[in-house]
């Protein structure tokens, strides 16, 4: 029943799927459900302007690109994004290309997460989808029963939506995860002793393809957003205050870590934005409790290296949309019951890869000289063995979405 969520002042609202959070997971789920004729309402704490402008990663796996295409929201991505067929690993001042397409037949798309969000919000609005922004004090009730409810405040007024299912898509700091009783969940976590300092720069591209650089001073990454806007990162202390870094000091650090005798030069430009990102690996198991299903960062976080976060959010909700579709079509809970197991297979593979890519390229102060030497040996292997390079490329471009 389409459009079953109708907000009426003073009346309790009903929808088939209440979706908490308008990030990539929540918005894409709402879009997929709409295509299957299933009604949903999306609740979001921030404003539309905020979700459409927050800078996050920008690498889409081939499978993510295919899903956005297949569901009719890929047109602007193909016009404005850039297909990359390889990435570079730089260490000892020497650059080694990993030929993603040659090794796997697959490529990646550089297209910022907030652009995906803009495309999804537009698609939902065009279809008459219901999204409530600036909601506060969201609470999930009766997740384990047949008729869960989501309570919240909007414009100072207390409201409630009853629903068949709740999708918790509100990120690592969201409330959804807490609706799974502590005794029913297990959390796995690893916090890294470093973060990423990220800058957005107005400058031409320094490199056609991404450069992941390992240096004794720490990791650095050259990425891009467009011909005019570039994205650069370097490893830093997780508690670093970005405002304490002058532009001059930022460029000095990037030049040092990206130095090469190959004639390549980093092109400087106006720094438009700067910030520090923490690095964490996290998984909650199970990803479901009764009629509550977690998806994306609400259920798992990967360290930034390899940019898997949004890709996992998209694959989670693809799995969830198929399971909900089966339930609403014929009452079968088989796919819903298997949601956690299906998602976690892919999630743990992405966890493994993200930690490995991080360890391969970052400086960990706790490492001894032997471990640092081994890190170089591993980089040598990845860049000289076709089998090892293929393993990297398979994971980087994305493992299959079931
Ligand atoms: C970007 C982010 C990443 O974490 C990564 O591995 C590559 C690129 C980015 O923001 O462009």
mmCIF file of C-alpha atoms and ligand atoms in Angstrom, residues 56-59 110 196 210 212 221 223-225 231 233 304-308 396, ligand 1:
data_model
loop_
_atom_site.group_PDB
_atom_site.id
_atom_site.type_symbol
_atom_site.label_atom_id
_atom_site.label_comp_id
_atom_site.label_asym_id
_atom_site.label_seq_id
_atom_site.Cartn_x
_atom_site.Cartn_y
_atom_site.Cartn_z
ATOM 1 C CA UNK A 56 32.140 12.390 3.635
ATOM 2 C CA UNK A 57 33.983 9.854 1.484
ATOM 3 C CA UNK A 58 33.503 9.568 -2.219
ATOM 4 C CA UNK A 59 34.350 6.110 -3.566
ATOM 5 C CA UNK A 110 34.489 8.901 -7.555
ATOM 6 C CA UNK A 196 42.690 11.410 9.351
ATOM 7 C CA UNK A 210 43.992 8.122 -6.210
ATOM 8 C CA UNK A 212 47.577 5.945 -1.151
ATOM 9 C CA UNK A 221 45.926 10.144 0.426
ATOM 10 C CA UNK A 223 41.704 11.964 -3.852
ATOM 11 C CA UNK A 224 39.481 14.133 -5.998
ATOM 12 C CA UNK A 225 35.963 15.507 -6.288
ATOM 13 C CA UNK A 231 40.167 15.967 -1.452
ATOM 14 C CA UNK A 233 43.987 13.428 3.750
ATOM 15 C CA UNK A 304 38.231 5.191 6.322
ATOM 16 C CA UNK A 305 40.989 3.482 4.325
ATOM 17 C CA UNK A 306 39.294 2.016 1.258
ATOM 18 C CA UNK A 307 36.074 4.024 1.751
ATOM 19 C CA UNK A 308 33.776 1.072 2.382
ATOM 20 C CA UNK A 396 38.660 -2.550 -3.255
HETATM 21 C C1 LIG B 1 38.211 9.046 -0.182
HETATM 22 C C2 LIG B 1 38.040 8.548 1.088
HETATM 23 C C3 LIG B 1 38.617 7.351 1.425
HETATM 24 O O1 LIG B 1 38.446 6.857 2.661
HETATM 25 C C4 LIG B 1 39.354 6.624 0.509
HETATM 26 O O2 LIG B 1 39.903 5.454 0.866
HETATM 27 C C5 LIG B 1 39.519 7.130 -0.758
HETATM 28 C C6 LIG B 1 38.933 8.339 -1.103
HETATM 29 C C7 LIG B 1 37.578 10.340 -0.544
HETATM 30 O O3 LIG B 1 36.980 10.978 0.324
HETATM 31 O O4 LIG B 1 37.715 10.757 -1.695
#
